[in-house]
Coordinates of C-alpha atoms in Angstrom, one line a residue:
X10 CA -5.7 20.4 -8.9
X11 CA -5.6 16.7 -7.4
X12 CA -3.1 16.5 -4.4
X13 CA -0.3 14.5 -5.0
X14 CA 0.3 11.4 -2.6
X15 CA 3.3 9.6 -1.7
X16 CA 4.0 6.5 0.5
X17 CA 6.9 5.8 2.3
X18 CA 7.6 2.0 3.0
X19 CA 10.7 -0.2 3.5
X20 CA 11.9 -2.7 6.3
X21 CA 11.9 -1.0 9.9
X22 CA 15.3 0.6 10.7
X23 CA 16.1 1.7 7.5
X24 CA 15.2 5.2 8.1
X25 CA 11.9 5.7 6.3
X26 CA 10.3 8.0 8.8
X27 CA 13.6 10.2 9.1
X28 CA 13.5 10.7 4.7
X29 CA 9.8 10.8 4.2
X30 CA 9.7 13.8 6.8
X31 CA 12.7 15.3 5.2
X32 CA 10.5 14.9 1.7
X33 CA 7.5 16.7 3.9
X34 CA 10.2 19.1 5.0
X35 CA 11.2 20.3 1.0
X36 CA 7.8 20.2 -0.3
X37 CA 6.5 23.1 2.4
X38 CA 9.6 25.0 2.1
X39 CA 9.0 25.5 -2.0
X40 CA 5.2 26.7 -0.5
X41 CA 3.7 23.8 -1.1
X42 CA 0.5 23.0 1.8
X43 CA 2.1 19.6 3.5
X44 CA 0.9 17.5 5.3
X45 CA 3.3 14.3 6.9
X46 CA 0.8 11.5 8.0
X47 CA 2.2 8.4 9.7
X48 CA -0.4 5.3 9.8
X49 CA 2.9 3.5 11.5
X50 CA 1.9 1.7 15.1
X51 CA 5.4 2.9 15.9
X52 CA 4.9 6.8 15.2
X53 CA 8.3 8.2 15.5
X54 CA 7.7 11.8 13.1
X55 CA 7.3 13.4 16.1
X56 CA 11.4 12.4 17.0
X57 CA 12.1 13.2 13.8
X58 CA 10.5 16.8 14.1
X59 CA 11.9 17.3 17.6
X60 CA 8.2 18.9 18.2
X61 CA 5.3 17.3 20.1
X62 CA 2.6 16.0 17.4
X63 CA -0.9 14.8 18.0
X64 CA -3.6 13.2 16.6
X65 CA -4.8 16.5 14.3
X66 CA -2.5 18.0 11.9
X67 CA 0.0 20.0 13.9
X68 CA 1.9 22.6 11.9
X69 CA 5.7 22.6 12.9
X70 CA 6.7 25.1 10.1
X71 CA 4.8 27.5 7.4
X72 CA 3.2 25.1 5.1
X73 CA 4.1 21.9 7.3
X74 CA 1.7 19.9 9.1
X75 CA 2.2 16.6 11.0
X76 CA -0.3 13.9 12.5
X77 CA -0.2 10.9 14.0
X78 CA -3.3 9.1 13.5
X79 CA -4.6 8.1 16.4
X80 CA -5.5 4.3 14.8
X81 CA -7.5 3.1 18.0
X82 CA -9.8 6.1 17.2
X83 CA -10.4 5.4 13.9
X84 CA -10.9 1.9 14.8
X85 CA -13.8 3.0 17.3
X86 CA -15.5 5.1 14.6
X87 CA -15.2 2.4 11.8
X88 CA -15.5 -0.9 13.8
X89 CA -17.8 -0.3 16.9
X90 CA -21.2 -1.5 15.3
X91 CA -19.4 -4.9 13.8
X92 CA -17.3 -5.2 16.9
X93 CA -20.5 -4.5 19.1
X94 CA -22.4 -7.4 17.1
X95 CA -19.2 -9.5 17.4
X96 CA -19.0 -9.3 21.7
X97 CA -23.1 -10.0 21.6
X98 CA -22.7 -13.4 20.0
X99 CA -19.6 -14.2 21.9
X100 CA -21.5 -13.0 25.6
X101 CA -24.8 -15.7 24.7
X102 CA -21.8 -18.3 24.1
X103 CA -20.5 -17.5 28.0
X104 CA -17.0 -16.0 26.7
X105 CA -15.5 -14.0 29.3
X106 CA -15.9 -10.5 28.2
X107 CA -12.5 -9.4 28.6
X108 CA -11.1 -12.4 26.1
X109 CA -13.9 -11.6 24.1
X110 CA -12.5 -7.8 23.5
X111 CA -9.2 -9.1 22.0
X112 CA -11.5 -11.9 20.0
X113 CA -12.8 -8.9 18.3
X114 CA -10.1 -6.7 17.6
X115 CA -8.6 -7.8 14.0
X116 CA -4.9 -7.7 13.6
X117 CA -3.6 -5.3 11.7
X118 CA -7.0 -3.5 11.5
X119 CA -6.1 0.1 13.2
X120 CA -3.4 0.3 10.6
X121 CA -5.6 -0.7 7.6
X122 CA -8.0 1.8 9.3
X123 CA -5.6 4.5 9.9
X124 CA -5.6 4.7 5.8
X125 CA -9.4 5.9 6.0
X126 CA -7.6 9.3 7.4
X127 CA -5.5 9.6 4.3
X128 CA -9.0 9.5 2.1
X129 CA -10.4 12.4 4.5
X130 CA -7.5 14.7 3.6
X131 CA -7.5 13.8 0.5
X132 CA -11.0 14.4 -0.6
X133 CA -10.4 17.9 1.8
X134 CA -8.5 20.1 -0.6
X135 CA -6.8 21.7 2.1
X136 CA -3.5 20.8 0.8
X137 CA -1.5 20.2 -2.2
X138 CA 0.8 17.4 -1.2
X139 CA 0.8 14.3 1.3
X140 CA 3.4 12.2 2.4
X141 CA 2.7 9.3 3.9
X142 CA 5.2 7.3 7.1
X143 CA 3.9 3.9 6.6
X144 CA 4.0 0.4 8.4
X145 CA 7.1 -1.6 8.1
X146 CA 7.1 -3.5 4.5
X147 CA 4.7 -6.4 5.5
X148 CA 2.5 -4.3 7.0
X149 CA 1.8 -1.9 3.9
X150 CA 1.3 -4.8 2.0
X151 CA -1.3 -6.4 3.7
X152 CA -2.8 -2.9 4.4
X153 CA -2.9 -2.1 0.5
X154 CA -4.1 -5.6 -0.5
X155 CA -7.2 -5.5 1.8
X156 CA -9.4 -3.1 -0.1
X157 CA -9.6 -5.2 -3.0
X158 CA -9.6 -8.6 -1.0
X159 CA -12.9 -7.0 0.8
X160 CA -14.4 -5.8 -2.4
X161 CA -14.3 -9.4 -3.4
X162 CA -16.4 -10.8 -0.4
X163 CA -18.8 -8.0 -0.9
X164 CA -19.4 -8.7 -4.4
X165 CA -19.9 -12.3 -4.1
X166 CA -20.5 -13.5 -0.3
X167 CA -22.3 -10.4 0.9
X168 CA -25.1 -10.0 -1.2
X169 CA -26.2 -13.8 -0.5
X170 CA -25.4 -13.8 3.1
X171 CA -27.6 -11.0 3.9
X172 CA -30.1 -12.0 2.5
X173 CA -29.6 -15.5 3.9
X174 CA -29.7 -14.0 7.2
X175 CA -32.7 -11.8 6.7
X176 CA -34.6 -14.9 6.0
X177 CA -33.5 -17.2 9.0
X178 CA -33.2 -14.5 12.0
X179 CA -36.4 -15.1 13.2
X180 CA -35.9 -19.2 13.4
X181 CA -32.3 -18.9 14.8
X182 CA -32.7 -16.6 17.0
X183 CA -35.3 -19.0 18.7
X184 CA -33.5 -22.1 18.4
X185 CA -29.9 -20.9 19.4
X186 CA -30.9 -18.0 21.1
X187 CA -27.8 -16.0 19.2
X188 CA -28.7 -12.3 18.4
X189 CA -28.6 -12.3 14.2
X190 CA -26.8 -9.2 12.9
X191 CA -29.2 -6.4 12.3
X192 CA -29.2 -3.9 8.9
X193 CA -26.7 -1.4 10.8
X194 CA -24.4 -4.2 11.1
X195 CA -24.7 -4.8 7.1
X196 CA -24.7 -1.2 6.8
X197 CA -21.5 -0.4 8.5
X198 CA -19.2 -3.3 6.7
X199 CA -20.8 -1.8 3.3
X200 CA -19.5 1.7 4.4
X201 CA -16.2 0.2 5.5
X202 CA -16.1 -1.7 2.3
X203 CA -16.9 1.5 0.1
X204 CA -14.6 3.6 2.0
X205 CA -11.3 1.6 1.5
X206 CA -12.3 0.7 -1.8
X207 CA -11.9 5.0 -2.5
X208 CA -8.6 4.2 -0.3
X209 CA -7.5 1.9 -3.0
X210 CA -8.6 3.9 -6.0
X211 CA -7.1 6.9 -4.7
X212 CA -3.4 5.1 -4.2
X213 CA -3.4 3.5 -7.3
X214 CA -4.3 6.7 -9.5
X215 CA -2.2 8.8 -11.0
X216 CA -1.5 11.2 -9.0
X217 CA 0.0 8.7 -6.2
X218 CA 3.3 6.7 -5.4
X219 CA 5.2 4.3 -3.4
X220 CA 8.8 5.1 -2.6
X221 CA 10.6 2.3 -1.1
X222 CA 13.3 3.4 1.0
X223 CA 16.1 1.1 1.9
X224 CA 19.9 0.3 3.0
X225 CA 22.7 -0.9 1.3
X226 CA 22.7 -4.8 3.0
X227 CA 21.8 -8.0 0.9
X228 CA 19.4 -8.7 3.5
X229 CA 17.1 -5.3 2.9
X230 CA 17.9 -5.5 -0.5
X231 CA 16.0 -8.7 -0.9
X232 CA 12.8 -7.4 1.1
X233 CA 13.0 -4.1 -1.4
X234 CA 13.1 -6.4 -4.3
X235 CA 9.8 -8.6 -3.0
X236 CA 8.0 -4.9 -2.4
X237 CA 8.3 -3.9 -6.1
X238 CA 7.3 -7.2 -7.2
X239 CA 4.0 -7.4 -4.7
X240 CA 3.1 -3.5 -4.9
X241 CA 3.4 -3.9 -8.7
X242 CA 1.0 -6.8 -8.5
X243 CA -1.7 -4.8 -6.5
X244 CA -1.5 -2.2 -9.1
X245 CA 0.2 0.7 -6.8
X246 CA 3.1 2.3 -8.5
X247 CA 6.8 2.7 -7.1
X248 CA 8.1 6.2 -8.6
X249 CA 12.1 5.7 -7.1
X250 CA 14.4 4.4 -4.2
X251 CA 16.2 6.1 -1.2
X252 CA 19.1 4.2 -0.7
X253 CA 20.1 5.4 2.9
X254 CA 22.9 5.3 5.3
X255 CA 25.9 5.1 2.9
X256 CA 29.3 5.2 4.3
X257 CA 31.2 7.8 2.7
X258 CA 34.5 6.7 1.4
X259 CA 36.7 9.4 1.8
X260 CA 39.0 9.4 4.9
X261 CA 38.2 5.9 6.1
X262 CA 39.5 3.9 8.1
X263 CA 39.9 0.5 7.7
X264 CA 36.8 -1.3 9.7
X265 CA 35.1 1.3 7.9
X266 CA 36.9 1.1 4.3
X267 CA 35.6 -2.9 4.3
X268 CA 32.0 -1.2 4.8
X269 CA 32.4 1.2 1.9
X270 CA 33.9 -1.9 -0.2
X271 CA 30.0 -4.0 0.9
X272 CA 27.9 -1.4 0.4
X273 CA 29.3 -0.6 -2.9
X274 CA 28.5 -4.2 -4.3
X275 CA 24.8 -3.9 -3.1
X276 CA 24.7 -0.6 -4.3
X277 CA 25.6 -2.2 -7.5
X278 CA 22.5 -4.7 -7.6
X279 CA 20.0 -1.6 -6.7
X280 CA 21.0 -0.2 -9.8
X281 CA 20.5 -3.1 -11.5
X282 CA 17.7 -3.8 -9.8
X283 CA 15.6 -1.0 -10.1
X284 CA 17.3 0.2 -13.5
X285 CA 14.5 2.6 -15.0
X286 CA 13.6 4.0 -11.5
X287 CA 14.8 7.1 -9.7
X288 CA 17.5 5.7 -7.2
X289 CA 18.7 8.6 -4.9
X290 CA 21.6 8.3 -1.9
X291 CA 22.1 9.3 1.4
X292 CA 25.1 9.4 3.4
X293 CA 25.8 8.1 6.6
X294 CA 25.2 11.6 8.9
X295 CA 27.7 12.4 11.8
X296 CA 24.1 12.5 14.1
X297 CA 20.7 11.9 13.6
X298 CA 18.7 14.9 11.8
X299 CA 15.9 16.0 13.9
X300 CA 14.0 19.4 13.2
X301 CA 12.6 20.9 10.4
X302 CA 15.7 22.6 8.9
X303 CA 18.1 19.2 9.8
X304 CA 15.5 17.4 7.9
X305 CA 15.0 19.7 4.7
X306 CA 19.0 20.1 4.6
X307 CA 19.0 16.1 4.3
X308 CA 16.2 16.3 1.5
X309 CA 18.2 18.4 -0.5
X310 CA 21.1 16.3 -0.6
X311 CA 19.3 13.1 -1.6
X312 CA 17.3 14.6 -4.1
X313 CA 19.9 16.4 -5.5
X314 CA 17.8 19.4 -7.6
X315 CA 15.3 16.8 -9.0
X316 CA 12.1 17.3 -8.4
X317 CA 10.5 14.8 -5.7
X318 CA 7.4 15.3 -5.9
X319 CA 7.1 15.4 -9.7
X320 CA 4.1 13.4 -11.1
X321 CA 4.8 9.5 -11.4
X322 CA 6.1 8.9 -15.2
X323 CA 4.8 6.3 -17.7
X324 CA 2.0 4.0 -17.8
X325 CA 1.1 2.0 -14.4
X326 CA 1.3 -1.7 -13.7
X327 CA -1.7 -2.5 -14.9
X328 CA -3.1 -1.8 -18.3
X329 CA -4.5 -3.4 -21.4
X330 CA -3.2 -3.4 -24.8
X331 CA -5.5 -3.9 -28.3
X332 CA -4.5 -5.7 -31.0
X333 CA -6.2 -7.4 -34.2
X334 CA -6.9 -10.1 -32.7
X335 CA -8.5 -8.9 -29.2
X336 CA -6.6 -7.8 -26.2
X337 CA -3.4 -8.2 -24.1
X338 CA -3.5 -7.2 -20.8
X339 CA -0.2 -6.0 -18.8
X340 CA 0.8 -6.4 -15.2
X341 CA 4.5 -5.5 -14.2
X342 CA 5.9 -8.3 -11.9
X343 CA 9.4 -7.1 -11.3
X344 CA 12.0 -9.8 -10.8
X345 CA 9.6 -12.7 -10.8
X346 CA 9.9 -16.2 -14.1
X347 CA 7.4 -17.9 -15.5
X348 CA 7.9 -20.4 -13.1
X349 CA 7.1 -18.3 -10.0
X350 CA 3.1 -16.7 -11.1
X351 CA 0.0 -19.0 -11.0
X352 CA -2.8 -17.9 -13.5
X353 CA -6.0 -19.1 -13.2
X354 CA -9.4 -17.4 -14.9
X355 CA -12.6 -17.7 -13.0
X356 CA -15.5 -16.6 -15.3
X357 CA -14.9 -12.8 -15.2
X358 CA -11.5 -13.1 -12.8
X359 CA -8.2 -13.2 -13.5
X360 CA -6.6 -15.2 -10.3
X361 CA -2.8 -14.5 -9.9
X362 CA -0.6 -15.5 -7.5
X363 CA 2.9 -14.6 -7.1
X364 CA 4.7 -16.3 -4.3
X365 CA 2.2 -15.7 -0.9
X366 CA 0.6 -13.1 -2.3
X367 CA -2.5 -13.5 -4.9
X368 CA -4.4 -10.9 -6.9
X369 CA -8.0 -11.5 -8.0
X370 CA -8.3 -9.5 -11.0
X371 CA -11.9 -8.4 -12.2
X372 CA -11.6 -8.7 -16.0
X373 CA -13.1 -5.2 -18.0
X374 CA -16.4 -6.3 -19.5
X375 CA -14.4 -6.4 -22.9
X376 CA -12.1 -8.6 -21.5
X377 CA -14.2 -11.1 -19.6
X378 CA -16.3 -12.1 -23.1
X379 CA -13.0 -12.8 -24.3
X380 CA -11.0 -16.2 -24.1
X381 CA -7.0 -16.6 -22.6
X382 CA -5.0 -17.7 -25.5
X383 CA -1.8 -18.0 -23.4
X384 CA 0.5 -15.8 -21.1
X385 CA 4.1 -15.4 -20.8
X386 CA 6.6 -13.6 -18.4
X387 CA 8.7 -11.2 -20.1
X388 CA 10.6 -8.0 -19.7
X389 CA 9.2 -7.6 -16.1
X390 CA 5.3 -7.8 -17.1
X391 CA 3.2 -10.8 -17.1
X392 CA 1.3 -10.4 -20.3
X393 CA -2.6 -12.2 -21.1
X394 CA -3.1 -12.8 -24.3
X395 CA -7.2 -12.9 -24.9
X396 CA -8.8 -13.5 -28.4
X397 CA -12.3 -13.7 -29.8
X398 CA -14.1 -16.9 -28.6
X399 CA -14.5 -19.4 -31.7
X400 CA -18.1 -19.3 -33.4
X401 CA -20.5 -22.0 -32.4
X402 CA -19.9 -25.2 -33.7
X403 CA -16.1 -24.6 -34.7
X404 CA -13.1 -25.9 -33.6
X405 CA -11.1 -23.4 -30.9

C-alpha cells in the first residue's frame, strides 16, 4: 500500500505547524504509522509537541513520530562535491575563503534539500502516512518548482556542457590555470537531479496533497488564492483548506463582535473561492494547544468526523483529453483570465507563465507531433487545443 503524503503550506503565522501536527496527531491515534516531518528553517513541531525532537524520527506517542530535518546535513551529503568544486575555482581566483563559503551556499537550497528526506521515508515503507510542516508559502513554491526547472537544464544544457568541458580541460586548465570539474562533479548534480526529480513525481502522484492552511484576513486570503493558482500550475494537487483562528461569535464583546462581523465576510470569499474543495474551521482557542492530546482534540474539531487523510478526489491539474480531431490538454489555473497566462510552444514544450511564475511543459510524444490550434481560459483550466498537422502541400 503506497503511503499517503500531505503538505502543509500557508503564509507564516497562520498556524500551519500547530494543525498539520494536530493532523499527525489523529492519524496515529486511528493506528495509523505517522510520521510529522518539518522541512521549515523555522522548526517549531517540537513547541507544538511540548517534547524535545531531533533530527531522526522521535516518537512522542504510539504510532507518532516527529523529525526535524536537520537541512544543513542534508545539504553536506547532497552538495559537498559541487560545493567543493565551487570553493576550488573561487581559491585560484584569490577570493577570501570565508566569502567564498557563503558564495557557495545557494539560497533556499537546505530547504529544497530537506525534501530529499521526505523521498527516503517514502520509498522506506516504514509508515503508512506522512505529514509534511513546510516553508512559509514562497518558500514551498520555489521548493516544488525546482525539480522540474533542474530537469530542464539537465535535459538540454547538461549533456552539451559536459561534454564541452571533457574536451577543453586539458587547454583551460593550462591557460587559466582554473581546476575543470571532474566526472564526480557531473556525477553528483546527475544524482541530485534524479533524486528531486523522484521528489517531484512522488508529490504530484496520487497518493499526495497540498493543504493550504490559512486565516480569515483579506491580506492571507490573497496569498492562499496565488498558492492554488501556482501549485495547480506545477501539477501538485490542493485536497482542502483550514481556515484557522476564528473568532467565535457567541458572548462577544464589542471590539470582538466587529471581528466576528470581518472574519465572516472573508470567510465568505474562501467559500467562494475554493467552492469544490474541503474548507474546514478552527476556532480561536482560549491557549495555545501543545501536546499530543491538545493537538488531536483540536484535529477532531476541525475535521469534524471526515476523514483527513482520505485519498485526494478527481482527476489532477494536469491531464489530456482525446477527441476526433487530436487532443486537448488540461491544466487547472484557479482564479487566473485569459489575460493573465502566456503560452508559448517550443518544439516539444509547452512554455506557460502565469504572473512570476512559468512552467515548461514537456509535451507527451503524442502531443508534441501535433500542432496548437488555439487555447482558452475557462472554468478554472487553461485548455490546449492540438490537431493533426495539415498534409504536405496543403493549406493549414
Amino acid at each position: 500500500m503506497a503511503v499517503r503524503i500531505v503538505l502543509f503550506t500557508g503564509k507564516g503565522g497562520v498556524g500551519k505547524s500547530t494543525v498539520a501536527a494536530g493532523t499527525a496527531a489523529l492519524s496515529a491515534a486511528a493506528g495509523r504509522r505517522t510520521l510529522v516531518l518539518s522541512t521549515d528553517a523555522a522548526h517549531s513541531l517540537g513547541d507544538a509537541f511540548g517534547s524535545p525532537v531531533g533530527s531522526e524520527p522521535t516518537e512522542v506517542a504510539p504510532c507518532l513520530f516527529v523529525q526535524q530535518v536537520d537541512a544543513q546535513l542534508r545539504f553536506e551529503q547532497s552538495w559537498a562535491e559541487i560545493q567543493g568544486y565551487l570553493l576550488s575555482v573561487l581559491d585560484v581566483a584569490g577570493v577570501d575563503p570565508v566569502a567564498a563559503e557563503e558564495l557557495t551556499v545557494i539560497p533556499g537550497a537546505e530547504e529544497v534539500l530537506a525534501l530529499l528526506e521526505l523521498r527516503l521515508h517514502a520509498l522506506s515503507e516504514e509508515w503508512d502516512v506522512i505529514v509534511v510542516d513546510c516553508a512559509p508559502t514562497a518558500e514551498t513554491l520555489r521548493l516544488l518548482a525546482l525539480p522540474e526547472a533542474l530537469g530542464w537544464y539537465m535535459q538540454r544544457v547538461f549533456p552539451t556542457q559536459q561534454r564541452v568541458m571533457k574536451a577543453l580541460r586539458p587547454v583551460l586548465s593550462r591557460a587559466a590555470g582554473v581546476p575543470m570539474p571532474g566526472g564526480t562533479v557531473f556525477d553528483a548534480i546527475e544524482r541530485l537531479h534524479a533524486e528531486l526529480d523522484e521528489v517531484r513525481v512522488l508529490l504530484s502522484g496520487p497518493d499526495a496533497s497540498v493543504r493550504i492552511v490559512m486565516t480569515p484576513e483579506t491580506v492571507v486570503l490573497a496569498e492562499a488564492r496565488r498558492s492554488y493558482t501556482s501549485l495547480s500550475l506545477f501539477g501538485y494537487r490542493v485536497d482542502g483548506v483550514v481556515a484557522n483562528r476564528i473568532f467565535p461569535s457567541e458572548n462577544a464583546d464589542d471590539w470582538r463582535a466587529r471581528w466576528v462581523l470581518a472574519q465572516d465576510a472573508v470567510l465568505a470569499e474562501v467559500d467562494q473561492s475554493f467552492a469544490g474543495l474541503p474548507i474546514w474551521r478552527s476556532e480561536y482557542r482560549a491557549e495555545e494547544p501543545v501536546g499530543v492530546e491538545s493537538l488531536r482534540r483540536l484535529a477532531t474539531e476541525v475535521y469534524d468526523g471526515s476523514d483527513p487523510l482520505a485519498p485526494p478526489v478527481g482527476h489532477g491539474p494536469f491531464r489530456i483529453t482525446r477527441t476526433t480531431e487530436g487532443a486537448v490538454l488540461h491544466l487547472a489555473l484557479p482564479f487566473v483570465s485569459r489575460a493573465e497566462v502566456g503560452l508559448a510552444r517550443n518544439g516539444d514544450e509547452l512554455v506557460v507563465t502565469v504572473g512570476s511564475y512559468r512552467r515548461l511543459l514537456t509535451l507527451p510524444t503524442g502531443l508534441a507531433r501535433l500542432r496548437v490550434a488555439g487555447a482558452r481560459v475557462e472554468d478554472g483550466e487553461l485548455r490546449v487545443r492540438f490537431r493533426e498537422p495539415a498534409p504536405a502541400g496543403q493549406e493549414e
